[in-house]
Amino acid sequence: MDKNEKWLQWAVELQSIAQTGLWYGEGVFDKERYERIREIAADMISYKTEIPVDKVKDLFCDESGYQTPKLDTRAAIFKEDKILLVQEKNGTWSLPGGWVDVDVSIGENTVKEAKEEAGLDVTADLVIAIQDRDKHNLPVYV
């Protein structure tokens, strides 16, 4: 992670610690402290990004339970020597895919996303990689 973005890592870690404390904590005063830590983390992100704190809290603080990673799947669909890309709302190009829903497997989600984003009926034959975006290769947008 870029040295200039270390603050983001700290804010995310504070939010995660606070969320876990809110889930497992039993005392009222402990829960108040964890809630305050979560607010500070949201304030840090809002201050640095200039995103309104209410928006940050909607995205950042509405989780409950133990903090777990969010999964995203992508379908690599080949035709001869070409690979399918779809255009995202922000104008960038990507393999078809998206967030994994709670009630589906990785394979089922990949099939669903290929249908939704590219209109194709596919089968999920093989998992090519499982990576932590921040620790492996950050996506390159084209």
Coordinates of N, CA and C in Angstrom, one line a residue, residues 43-127:
D43 N -15.1 9.4 10.3 CA -14.7 10.8 10.2 C -13.4 10.9 9.5
M44 N -12.4 10.0 9.7 CA -11.1 10.0 9.0 C -11.3 9.9 7.5
I45 N -12.1 9.0 7.1 CA -12.3 8.8 5.7 C -13.0 10.0 5.1
S46 N -14.0 10.5 5.8 CA -14.8 11.6 5.3 C -13.8 12.8 5.1
Y47 N -13.0 13.1 6.1 CA -12.1 14.2 6.1 C -11.1 14.1 4.9
K48 N -10.5 13.0 4.8 CA -9.5 12.8 3.8 C -10.1 12.8 2.3
T49 N -11.3 12.2 2.2 CA -11.8 12.0 0.8 C -12.8 13.1 0.4
E50 N -13.3 13.9 1.4 CA -14.3 14.9 1.3 C -15.6 14.3 0.9
I51 N -15.8 13.1 1.2 CA -17.2 12.4 1.0 C -17.9 12.8 2.3
P52 N -19.2 13.2 2.2 CA -19.9 13.5 3.4 C -20.0 12.4 4.4
V53 N -19.8 12.7 5.7 CA -19.7 11.7 6.7 C -20.9 10.8 6.7
D54 N -22.1 11.3 6.4 CA -23.3 10.4 6.4 C -23.2 9.4 5.3
K55 N -22.6 9.7 4.1 CA -22.5 8.8 3.1 C -21.4 7.7 3.4
V56 N -20.3 8.2 4.1 CA -19.3 7.2 4.5 C -19.9 6.2 5.5
K57 N -20.7 6.7 6.5 CA -21.3 5.9 7.5 C -22.3 4.9 6.8
D58 N -23.0 5.3 5.8 CA -23.9 4.4 5.1 C -23.1 3.2 4.4
L59 N -21.9 3.6 3.9 CA -21.1 2.5 3.2 C -20.3 1.7 4.2
F60 N -19.9 2.4 5.3 CA -18.8 1.9 6.1 C -19.3 1.3 7.5
C61 N -20.4 1.9 8.0 CA -20.8 1.6 9.3 C -22.1 0.8 9.5
D62 N -22.7 0.4 8.4 CA -24.0 -0.3 8.5 C -23.8 -1.8 8.6
E63 N -22.6 -2.3 8.6 CA -22.3 -3.7 8.8 C -22.6 -4.1 10.2
S64 N -23.0 -5.4 10.4 CA -23.1 -6.0 11.7 C -22.5 -7.3 11.7
G65 N -22.2 -7.8 12.8 CA -21.5 -9.1 12.9 C -20.0 -9.0 12.8
Y66 N -19.4 -10.1 12.7 CA -17.9 -10.2 12.5 C -17.5 -9.7 11.1
Q67 N -16.6 -8.8 11.1 CA -16.1 -8.2 9.8 C -15.5 -9.3 8.9
T68 N -16.0 -9.5 7.8 CA -15.4 -10.5 6.8 C -15.2 -9.9 5.5
P69 N -14.3 -10.5 4.7 CA -14.1 -9.9 3.3 C -15.3 -10.0 2.4
K70 N -15.4 -9.1 1.5 CA -16.5 -9.2 0.5 C -15.9 -9.9 -0.7
L71 N -16.6 -10.8 -1.3 CA -16.1 -11.6 -2.5 C -16.7 -11.0 -3.8
D72 N -15.9 -11.0 -4.8 CA -16.3 -10.6 -6.1 C -15.8 -11.7 -7.1
T73 N -16.6 -12.0 -8.0 CA -16.2 -13.0 -9.0 C -16.2 -12.4 -10.4
R74 N -15.3 -12.9 -11.2 CA -15.2 -12.5 -12.6 C -15.1 -13.7 -13.5
A75 N -15.8 -13.6 -14.7 CA -15.8 -14.7 -15.7 C -14.8 -14.3 -16.8
A76 N -13.9 -15.2 -17.1 CA -13.0 -15.1 -18.2 C -13.6 -15.9 -19.3
I77 N -14.2 -15.2 -20.3 CA -15.0 -15.9 -21.4 C -14.2 -15.7 -22.7
F78 N -13.8 -16.8 -23.2 CA -12.9 -16.8 -24.4 C -13.7 -17.2 -25.7
K79 N -13.3 -16.6 -26.8 CA -13.8 -17.0 -28.1 C -12.6 -16.9 -29.0
E80 N -12.1 -18.0 -29.5 CA -10.9 -18.1 -30.3 C -9.8 -17.4 -29.5
D81 N -9.2 -16.4 -30.0 CA -8.1 -15.7 -29.3 C -8.5 -14.4 -28.6
K82 N -9.8 -14.3 -28.4 CA -10.3 -13.0 -27.8 C -10.9 -13.3 -26.5
I83 N -10.9 -12.3 -25.6 CA -11.6 -12.4 -24.3 C -12.6 -11.3 -24.1
L84 N -13.7 -11.7 -23.6 CA -14.9 -10.8 -23.4 C -14.6 -9.8 -22.3
L85 N -14.8 -8.5 -22.6 CA -14.8 -7.4 -21.6 C -16.2 -6.7 -21.7
V86 N -16.6 -6.2 -20.5 CA -17.9 -5.4 -20.5 C -17.5 -4.0 -20.0
Q87 N -18.3 -3.1 -20.5 CA -18.0 -1.7 -20.0 C -18.8 -1.4 -18.7
E88 N -18.1 -1.0 -17.7 CA -18.7 -0.6 -16.4 C -19.3 0.7 -16.5
K89 N -20.1 1.1 -15.5 CA -20.8 2.3 -15.5 C -19.9 3.5 -15.5
N90 N -18.7 3.4 -14.9 CA -17.7 4.5 -14.9 C -16.9 4.6 -16.2
G91 N -17.2 3.8 -17.2 CA -16.6 3.8 -18.5 C -15.4 2.9 -18.6
T92 N -14.9 2.3 -17.6 CA -13.8 1.3 -17.7 C -14.3 0.0 -18.2
W93 N -13.4 -0.9 -18.6 CA -13.7 -2.2 -19.1 C -13.2 -3.2 -18.1
S94 N -14.0 -4.3 -18.0 CA -13.7 -5.4 -17.0 C -14.2 -6.7 -17.5
L95 N -13.7 -7.8 -16.9 CA -14.3 -9.1 -17.1 C -15.7 -9.0 -16.5
P96 N -16.7 -9.7 -17.1 CA -18.1 -9.6 -16.4 C -18.0 -10.3 -15.1
G97 N -18.7 -9.6 -14.1 CA -18.7 -10.2 -12.7 C -19.2 -9.2 -11.8
G98 N -19.2 -9.5 -10.5 CA -19.7 -8.6 -9.5 C -19.7 -9.3 -8.1
W99 N -20.3 -8.6 -7.1 CA -20.3 -9.1 -5.7 C -21.0 -10.4 -5.6
V100 N -20.5 -11.3 -4.8 CA -21.1 -12.6 -4.5 C -22.3 -12.4 -3.6
D101 N -23.4 -12.9 -4.0 CA -24.6 -12.8 -3.1 C -24.4 -13.9 -2.0
V102 N -25.1 -13.6 -0.8 CA -25.0 -14.4 0.4 C -25.4 -15.9 0.1
D103 N -26.4 -16.1 -0.7 CA -27.0 -17.4 -0.8 C -26.5 -18.2 -2.0
V104 N -25.4 -17.8 -2.7 CA -24.9 -18.5 -3.9 C -23.4 -18.9 -3.8
S105 N -23.0 -19.9 -4.5 CA -21.6 -20.3 -4.5 C -20.8 -19.4 -5.4
I106 N -19.5 -19.5 -5.4 CA -18.7 -18.7 -6.3 C -19.0 -19.0 -7.7
G107 N -19.1 -20.3 -8.1 CA -19.5 -20.7 -9.4 C -20.8 -20.2 -9.9
E108 N -21.8 -20.3 -9.0 CA -23.2 -19.9 -9.3 C -23.2 -18.4 -9.6
N109 N -22.5 -17.6 -8.7 CA -22.4 -16.2 -8.9 C -21.8 -15.8 -10.2
T110 N -20.7 -16.5 -10.6 CA -20.0 -16.2 -11.8 C -20.9 -16.4 -13.0
V111 N -21.7 -17.5 -13.0 CA -22.7 -17.8 -14.1 C -23.7 -16.7 -14.1
K112 N -24.3 -16.3 -12.9 CA -25.3 -15.3 -12.8 C -24.8 -13.9 -13.4
E113 N -23.6 -13.5 -13.0 CA -23.0 -12.3 -13.4 C -22.8 -12.2 -14.9
A114 N -22.3 -13.3 -15.5 CA -22.1 -13.4 -16.9 C -23.4 -13.2 -17.7
K115 N -24.5 -13.7 -17.1 CA -25.8 -13.6 -17.8 C -26.3 -12.1 -17.6
E116 N -26.2 -11.6 -16.4 CA -26.6 -10.2 -16.2 C -25.8 -9.2 -16.9
E117 N -24.5 -9.3 -17.0 CA -23.7 -8.2 -17.6 C -23.4 -8.4 -19.0
A118 N -23.4 -9.7 -19.5 CA -23.1 -9.9 -20.9 C -24.2 -10.6 -21.7
G119 N -25.2 -11.0 -21.0 CA -26.3 -11.7 -21.7 C -26.0 -13.1 -22.1
L120 N -25.0 -13.7 -21.5 CA -24.5 -15.0 -22.0 C -24.8 -16.1 -21.0
D121 N -25.2 -17.3 -21.5 CA -25.4 -18.5 -20.7 C -24.0 -19.2 -20.7
V122 N -23.4 -19.3 -19.5 CA -22.1 -20.0 -19.4 C -22.1 -21.0 -18.3
T123 N -21.0 -21.8 -18.3 CA -20.8 -22.7 -17.1 C -19.5 -22.3 -16.5
A124 N -19.4 -22.4 -15.2 CA -18.2 -22.1 -14.5 C -17.4 -23.4 -14.3
D125 N -16.3 -23.5 -15.1 CA -15.6 -24.8 -15.2 C -14.4 -24.8 -14.2
L126 N -13.8 -23.7 -13.9 CA -12.5 -23.7 -13.2 C -12.3 -22.4 -12.5
V127 N -11.8 -22.4 -11.3 CA -11.4 -21.2 -10.5 C -9.9 -21.0 -10.9

